[in-house]
Amino acid sequence: MPKRCILTDSSCLLPNQSSAGSVPVFIIDLPVEDATIKVEYPSSENQAGKNEKDFPVKRITLPDIDALHQRFIELTSEFDEVLCITLSSGILPFHQNIQKAASICRGNHKIRVIDSLSTGAGLGLIVKAAQRELNRHNTAEQTEAVIRSQIPNIFTAFCTSDITTLYANGLADLPQAVISRMLGTSVIYSIEDGVLSAVSKAKNPQAAVEFFIEYVSEFEEVDNVTFVHSSIPLSYDLSLLKDQVAALFPSIPLTQVPASATTNALFGANAFGLVIQQKP
């Protein structure tokens, strides 16, 4: 039986710890750096003049291809097969970089790279499914087929008021980011085909939770419903969301996980959301 492992990135939110004897999951860290967005706007005192305002943000930096190649060398010295599952290529170009690094590797080992078209808890569900298939001693080909069939069944919606962080990561335009920051408005996004899409606005966190209640009602059969809490404490009550999930899917509890440093740097420390895994 070949020795196998899974490789993913630090945007992955795994729902629980692996049991002893499971196929190991390794994490590539996506470093977070501090940055500043400088914005110029007309002066209220002098029509010809301009004022400047700095917005501090976090943003993701990507490991270079050489570092990723070295990681594959380390793993393939110990494992015969490496299954690499990344956050969506439509969110960050990490998937493209890791594909290039994998293509450089030579030898009898097998490296498979899969774009999850997701991130956070959605990516975590896909990674756990892959681990489950490999623990059953399914082949790499069988596991990849199962994973690719499940990717379209992962749905994510999240709310954030920190659009400047999205802008810092190339996920929003500057005017939208500045206006949202100044007005304190929140935007609800979904991840569709691996790309962020703004679907609604929320006047406060509880209004976003009410949107999630309606969102989960659109599904008939699910395997998992996960709520991702914001890192910054926000005022929202999940009791109605829990009740709705229990009423719609009595055998499926509402799983709750905290955001990570990587998801904070992607979407903002006040971002929170809902991930649903629909039955195939």
Tab-separated table of C-alpha atoms in Angstrom:
chain	number	residue	atom	x	y	z
A	1	MET	CA	0.000	0.000	0.000
A	2	PRO	CA	1.560	3.359	-0.990
A	3	LYS	CA	2.252	5.941	1.704
A	4	ARG	CA	0.013	8.935	1.081
A	5	CYS	CA	-0.590	12.383	2.494
A	6	ILE	CA	-2.697	15.476	1.880
A	7	LEU	CA	-1.294	18.963	1.464
A	8	THR	CA	-3.427	22.092	1.795
A	9	ASP	CA	-3.004	25.739	2.767
A	10	SER	CA	-3.611	27.723	5.945
A	11	SER	CA	-6.920	29.148	4.706
A	12	CYS	CA	-8.342	25.670	5.356
A	13	LEU	CA	-10.592	25.419	8.428
A	14	LEU	CA	-10.739	21.753	9.408
A	15	PRO	CA	-13.928	20.832	11.304
A	16	ASN	CA	-12.182	18.520	13.802
A	17	GLN	CA	-8.920	16.780	14.592
A	18	SER	CA	-7.854	13.664	12.710
A	19	SER	CA	-8.036	10.337	14.482
A	20	ALA	CA	-4.946	8.225	15.059
A	21	GLY	CA	-3.869	6.318	11.972
A	22	SER	CA	-5.476	8.743	9.539
A	23	VAL	CA	-3.725	9.868	6.382
A	24	PRO	CA	-1.753	12.946	7.532
A	25	VAL	CA	-2.742	16.455	6.476
A	26	PHE	CA	0.045	19.009	6.089
A	27	ILE	CA	-0.481	22.760	5.928
A	28	ILE	CA	1.416	25.312	3.857
A	29	ASP	CA	1.329	28.644	5.617
A	30	LEU	CA	0.153	31.641	3.620
A	31	PRO	CA	2.055	34.467	5.365
A	32	VAL	CA	0.181	37.562	6.491
A	33	GLU	CA	1.735	41.005	6.305
A	34	ASP	CA	0.710	44.473	7.448
A	35	ALA	CA	0.062	46.981	4.695
A	36	THR	CA	-1.356	50.470	4.265
A	37	ILE	CA	-3.776	51.724	1.636
A	38	LYS	CA	-3.275	55.426	0.912
A	39	VAL	CA	-6.326	57.232	-0.442
A	40	GLU	CA	-6.506	60.763	-1.820
A	41	TYR	CA	-9.767	62.705	-1.725
A	42	PRO	CA	-10.744	66.347	-2.395
A	43	SER	CA	-10.181	68.821	0.419
A	44	SER	CA	-13.325	70.366	1.886
A	45	GLU	CA	-11.371	73.563	2.576
A	46	ASN	CA	-9.611	73.958	-0.752
A	47	GLN	CA	-11.293	72.735	-3.923
A	48	ALA	CA	-7.962	72.490	-5.701
A	49	GLY	CA	-6.303	70.658	-2.815
A	50	LYS	CA	-6.385	67.036	-1.744
A	51	ASN	CA	-6.286	65.236	1.561
A	52	GLU	CA	-4.800	61.822	2.227
A	53	LYS	CA	-6.014	59.077	4.528
A	54	ASP	CA	-4.211	55.854	5.402
A	55	PHE	CA	-6.116	52.632	5.964
A	56	PRO	CA	-4.138	49.881	7.740
A	57	VAL	CA	-4.913	46.397	6.406
A	58	LYS	CA	-3.692	42.815	6.495
A	59	ARG	CA	-2.968	40.959	3.289
A	60	ILE	CA	-1.767	37.549	2.172
A	61	THR	CA	1.634	36.959	0.647
A	62	LEU	CA	2.215	33.772	-1.329
A	63	PRO	CA	5.158	31.361	-0.967
A	64	ASP	CA	7.339	31.457	-4.076
A	65	ILE	CA	7.561	28.512	-6.448
A	66	ASP	CA	11.026	27.499	-5.210
A	67	ALA	CA	9.747	27.246	-1.629
A	68	LEU	CA	6.766	25.186	-2.771
A	69	HIS	CA	9.028	22.948	-4.844
A	70	GLN	CA	11.202	22.363	-1.790
A	71	ARG	CA	8.107	21.398	0.190
A	72	PHE	CA	7.215	18.792	-2.437
A	73	ILE	CA	10.773	17.429	-2.330
A	74	GLU	CA	10.462	16.978	1.437
A	75	LEU	CA	7.080	15.257	1.191
A	76	THR	CA	7.951	12.993	-1.726
A	77	SER	CA	11.045	11.785	0.112
A	78	GLU	CA	8.671	10.247	2.654
A	79	PHE	CA	5.402	9.671	0.742
A	80	ASP	CA	4.626	7.920	-2.539
A	81	GLU	CA	1.532	10.008	-3.286
A	82	VAL	CA	0.691	13.596	-2.396
A	83	LEU	CA	-2.837	14.948	-2.840
A	84	CYS	CA	-2.731	18.741	-2.797
A	85	ILE	CA	-6.030	20.607	-2.358
A	86	THR	CA	-5.857	24.407	-2.502
A	87	LEU	CA	-8.102	27.367	-1.902
A	88	SER	CA	-9.859	28.654	-4.999
A	89	SER	CA	-7.657	29.933	-7.804
A	90	GLY	CA	-10.295	32.643	-8.258
A	91	ILE	CA	-9.510	34.040	-4.799
A	92	LEU	CA	-5.699	33.887	-4.734
A	93	PRO	CA	-3.230	32.566	-7.360
A	94	PHE	CA	-1.733	30.077	-4.890
A	95	HIS	CA	-3.183	27.171	-6.875
A	96	GLN	CA	-1.358	28.294	-10.018
A	97	ASN	CA	1.939	28.571	-8.120
A	98	ILE	CA	1.639	25.144	-6.554
A	99	GLN	CA	0.782	23.592	-9.917
A	100	LYS	CA	4.024	25.000	-11.328
A	101	ALA	CA	6.009	23.723	-8.335
A	102	ALA	CA	4.465	20.252	-8.679
A	103	SER	CA	5.282	20.140	-12.405
A	104	ILE	CA	8.982	20.657	-11.630
A	105	CYS	CA	9.149	17.533	-9.468
A	106	ARG	CA	10.491	14.391	-11.045
A	107	GLY	CA	10.504	10.738	-10.006
A	108	ASN	CA	8.096	7.881	-9.468
A	109	HIS	CA	5.965	9.715	-6.888
A	110	LYS	CA	2.542	11.020	-7.829
A	111	ILE	CA	1.394	14.565	-7.051
A	112	ARG	CA	-2.200	15.543	-7.722
A	113	VAL	CA	-3.264	19.185	-7.422
A	114	ILE	CA	-6.971	20.031	-7.052
A	115	ASP	CA	-8.568	23.481	-7.043
A	116	SER	CA	-11.257	23.356	-4.339
A	117	LEU	CA	-13.063	26.431	-5.751
A	118	SER	CA	-13.556	27.275	-2.079
A	119	THR	CA	-11.701	28.346	1.052
A	120	GLY	CA	-12.098	28.316	4.834
A	121	ALA	CA	-14.582	25.759	6.146
A	122	GLY	CA	-15.583	24.797	2.593
A	123	LEU	CA	-11.996	23.813	1.841
A	124	GLY	CA	-11.898	22.031	5.203
A	125	LEU	CA	-14.889	19.873	4.278
A	126	ILE	CA	-13.244	18.885	1.001
A	127	VAL	CA	-9.953	18.035	2.723
A	128	LYS	CA	-11.748	15.900	5.329
A	129	ALA	CA	-13.625	14.087	2.558
A	130	ALA	CA	-10.333	13.362	0.806
A	131	GLN	CA	-8.828	12.072	4.032
A	132	ARG	CA	-11.858	9.850	4.596
A	133	GLU	CA	-11.562	8.336	1.113
A	134	LEU	CA	-7.830	7.682	1.498
A	135	ASN	CA	-8.381	6.152	4.961
A	136	ARG	CA	-10.680	3.667	3.228
A	137	HIS	CA	-7.702	2.686	1.051
A	138	ASN	CA	-9.295	4.009	-2.100
A	139	THR	CA	-6.861	4.747	-4.903
A	140	ALA	CA	-5.693	8.278	-5.656
A	141	GLU	CA	-7.749	8.176	-8.855
A	142	GLN	CA	-10.896	7.123	-6.992
A	143	THR	CA	-10.325	9.759	-4.303
A	144	GLU	CA	-9.808	12.533	-6.836
A	145	ALA	CA	-13.000	11.541	-8.642
A	146	VAL	CA	-15.002	11.652	-5.398
A	147	ILE	CA	-13.532	15.027	-4.415
A	148	ARG	CA	-14.181	16.611	-7.796
A	149	SER	CA	-17.785	15.393	-7.646
A	150	GLN	CA	-18.238	17.021	-4.218
A	151	ILE	CA	-16.691	20.411	-5.002
A	152	PRO	CA	-19.855	21.757	-6.748
A	153	ASN	CA	-21.880	20.865	-3.626
A	154	ILE	CA	-20.036	23.291	-1.319
A	155	PHE	CA	-21.759	26.660	-0.883
A	156	THR	CA	-20.340	29.618	1.053
A	157	ALA	CA	-21.800	32.983	2.068
A	158	PHE	CA	-20.025	35.450	4.341
A	159	CYS	CA	-20.437	38.987	5.596
A	160	THR	CA	-17.705	41.590	6.068
A	161	SER	CA	-17.494	45.347	6.480
A	162	ASP	CA	-13.724	45.343	5.861
A	163	ILE	CA	-13.732	45.744	2.088
A	164	THR	CA	-10.290	47.386	2.271
A	165	THR	CA	-8.862	43.977	3.182
A	166	LEU	CA	-10.574	42.470	0.141
A	167	TYR	CA	-9.056	45.277	-1.948
A	168	ALA	CA	-5.579	44.587	-0.508
A	169	ASN	CA	-5.919	41.000	-1.763
A	170	GLY	CA	-7.220	42.028	-5.199
A	171	LEU	CA	-10.812	41.003	-4.425
A	172	ALA	CA	-12.560	44.406	-4.528
A	173	ASP	CA	-12.015	47.777	-6.174
A	174	LEU	CA	-10.705	50.809	-4.291
A	175	PRO	CA	-13.793	53.098	-4.431
A	176	GLN	CA	-15.985	50.317	-3.066
A	177	ALA	CA	-13.461	49.627	-0.304
A	178	VAL	CA	-13.132	53.275	0.752
A	179	ILE	CA	-16.876	54.001	0.749
A	180	SER	CA	-17.610	50.856	2.753
A	181	ARG	CA	-14.869	51.702	5.277
A	182	MET	CA	-16.060	55.284	5.740
A	183	LEU	CA	-19.769	54.421	5.997
A	184	GLY	CA	-19.272	51.232	7.990
A	185	THR	CA	-21.535	49.231	5.686
A	186	SER	CA	-21.290	45.460	5.431
A	187	VAL	CA	-21.484	43.386	2.273
A	188	ILE	CA	-22.580	39.759	1.981
A	189	TYR	CA	-20.648	37.716	-0.559
A	190	SER	CA	-21.078	34.244	-1.937
A	191	ILE	CA	-18.385	32.101	-3.513
A	192	GLU	CA	-19.713	31.020	-6.898
A	193	ASP	CA	-17.578	28.864	-9.199
A	194	GLY	CA	-14.612	29.811	-7.024
A	195	VAL	CA	-15.103	33.584	-7.358
A	196	LEU	CA	-16.455	36.147	-4.880
A	197	SER	CA	-19.778	37.690	-5.812
A	198	ALA	CA	-21.537	40.416	-3.803
A	199	VAL	CA	-25.138	39.311	-3.244
A	200	SER	CA	-26.533	41.636	-0.584
A	201	LYS	CA	-25.840	44.274	2.076
A	202	ALA	CA	-26.425	44.141	5.815
A	203	LYS	CA	-27.013	47.098	8.123
A	204	ASN	CA	-25.665	45.128	11.090
A	205	PRO	CA	-24.376	41.614	11.958
A	206	GLN	CA	-27.823	40.356	13.012
A	207	ALA	CA	-29.247	41.341	9.635
A	208	ALA	CA	-26.553	39.147	8.030
A	209	VAL	CA	-27.567	36.218	10.253
A	210	GLU	CA	-31.162	36.726	9.069
A	211	PHE	CA	-29.863	36.510	5.500
A	212	PHE	CA	-28.140	33.216	6.394
A	213	ILE	CA	-31.429	31.876	7.788
A	214	GLU	CA	-33.068	32.500	4.422
A	215	TYR	CA	-29.995	31.164	2.618
A	216	VAL	CA	-30.029	27.797	4.396
A	217	SER	CA	-33.757	27.486	3.675
A	218	GLU	CA	-32.974	27.226	-0.039
A	219	PHE	CA	-31.507	23.726	0.439
A	220	GLU	CA	-33.501	20.512	0.627
A	221	GLU	CA	-30.870	17.981	1.721
A	222	VAL	CA	-27.468	18.695	3.254
A	223	ASP	CA	-24.563	16.803	4.781
A	224	ASN	CA	-23.098	19.684	6.764
A	225	VAL	CA	-23.883	23.241	7.904
A	226	THR	CA	-20.992	25.193	9.434
A	227	PHE	CA	-20.982	28.691	10.898
A	228	VAL	CA	-17.621	30.496	10.915
A	229	HIS	CA	-17.340	33.001	13.748
A	230	SER	CA	-15.582	36.342	13.355
A	231	SER	CA	-12.331	36.875	15.249
A	232	ILE	CA	-13.578	40.227	16.536
A	233	PRO	CA	-16.568	39.764	18.886
A	234	LEU	CA	-19.718	40.949	17.114
A	235	SER	CA	-23.279	41.255	18.321
A	236	TYR	CA	-25.247	38.474	16.658
A	237	ASP	CA	-27.600	35.838	18.021
A	238	LEU	CA	-27.443	32.413	16.378
A	239	SER	CA	-30.434	30.900	18.181
A	240	LEU	CA	-32.824	31.433	15.249
A	241	LEU	CA	-30.257	30.044	12.803
A	242	LYS	CA	-29.795	26.966	15.006
A	243	ASP	CA	-33.560	26.532	15.203
A	244	GLN	CA	-33.887	26.802	11.433
A	245	VAL	CA	-31.152	24.234	10.801
A	246	ALA	CA	-32.704	21.871	13.374
A	247	ALA	CA	-36.150	22.249	11.818
A	248	LEU	CA	-34.957	21.723	8.252
A	249	PHE	CA	-32.311	19.062	8.904
A	250	PRO	CA	-32.986	17.307	12.245
A	251	SER	CA	-29.995	14.980	11.949
A	252	ILE	CA	-27.514	17.741	11.004
A	253	PRO	CA	-26.232	19.933	13.867
A	254	LEU	CA	-24.956	23.446	13.242
A	255	THR	CA	-21.168	23.133	13.460
A	256	GLN	CA	-19.336	26.232	14.688
A	257	VAL	CA	-15.668	27.040	14.044
A	258	PRO	CA	-13.532	30.149	14.622
A	259	ALA	CA	-11.933	32.062	11.772
A	260	SER	CA	-8.163	31.758	11.321
A	261	ALA	CA	-5.433	34.350	10.839
A	262	THR	CA	-5.455	33.553	7.113
A	263	THR	CA	-9.210	33.993	6.700
A	264	ASN	CA	-8.934	37.242	8.690
A	265	ALA	CA	-6.266	38.488	6.288
A	266	LEU	CA	-8.414	37.504	3.313
A	267	PHE	CA	-11.802	38.834	4.366
A	268	GLY	CA	-11.231	40.961	7.480
A	269	ALA	CA	-11.235	40.156	11.197
A	270	ASN	CA	-14.947	41.005	11.408
A	271	ALA	CA	-15.927	38.560	8.655
A	272	PHE	CA	-18.264	35.690	9.534
A	273	GLY	CA	-20.189	33.270	7.388
A	274	LEU	CA	-22.047	30.087	6.634
A	275	VAL	CA	-20.857	27.045	4.690
A	276	ILE	CA	-23.295	24.409	3.449
A	277	GLN	CA	-22.465	21.022	1.978
A	278	GLN	CA	-25.365	19.873	-0.154
A	279	LYS	CA	-26.062	16.182	-0.609
A	280	PRO	CA	-24.992	14.975	-4.071
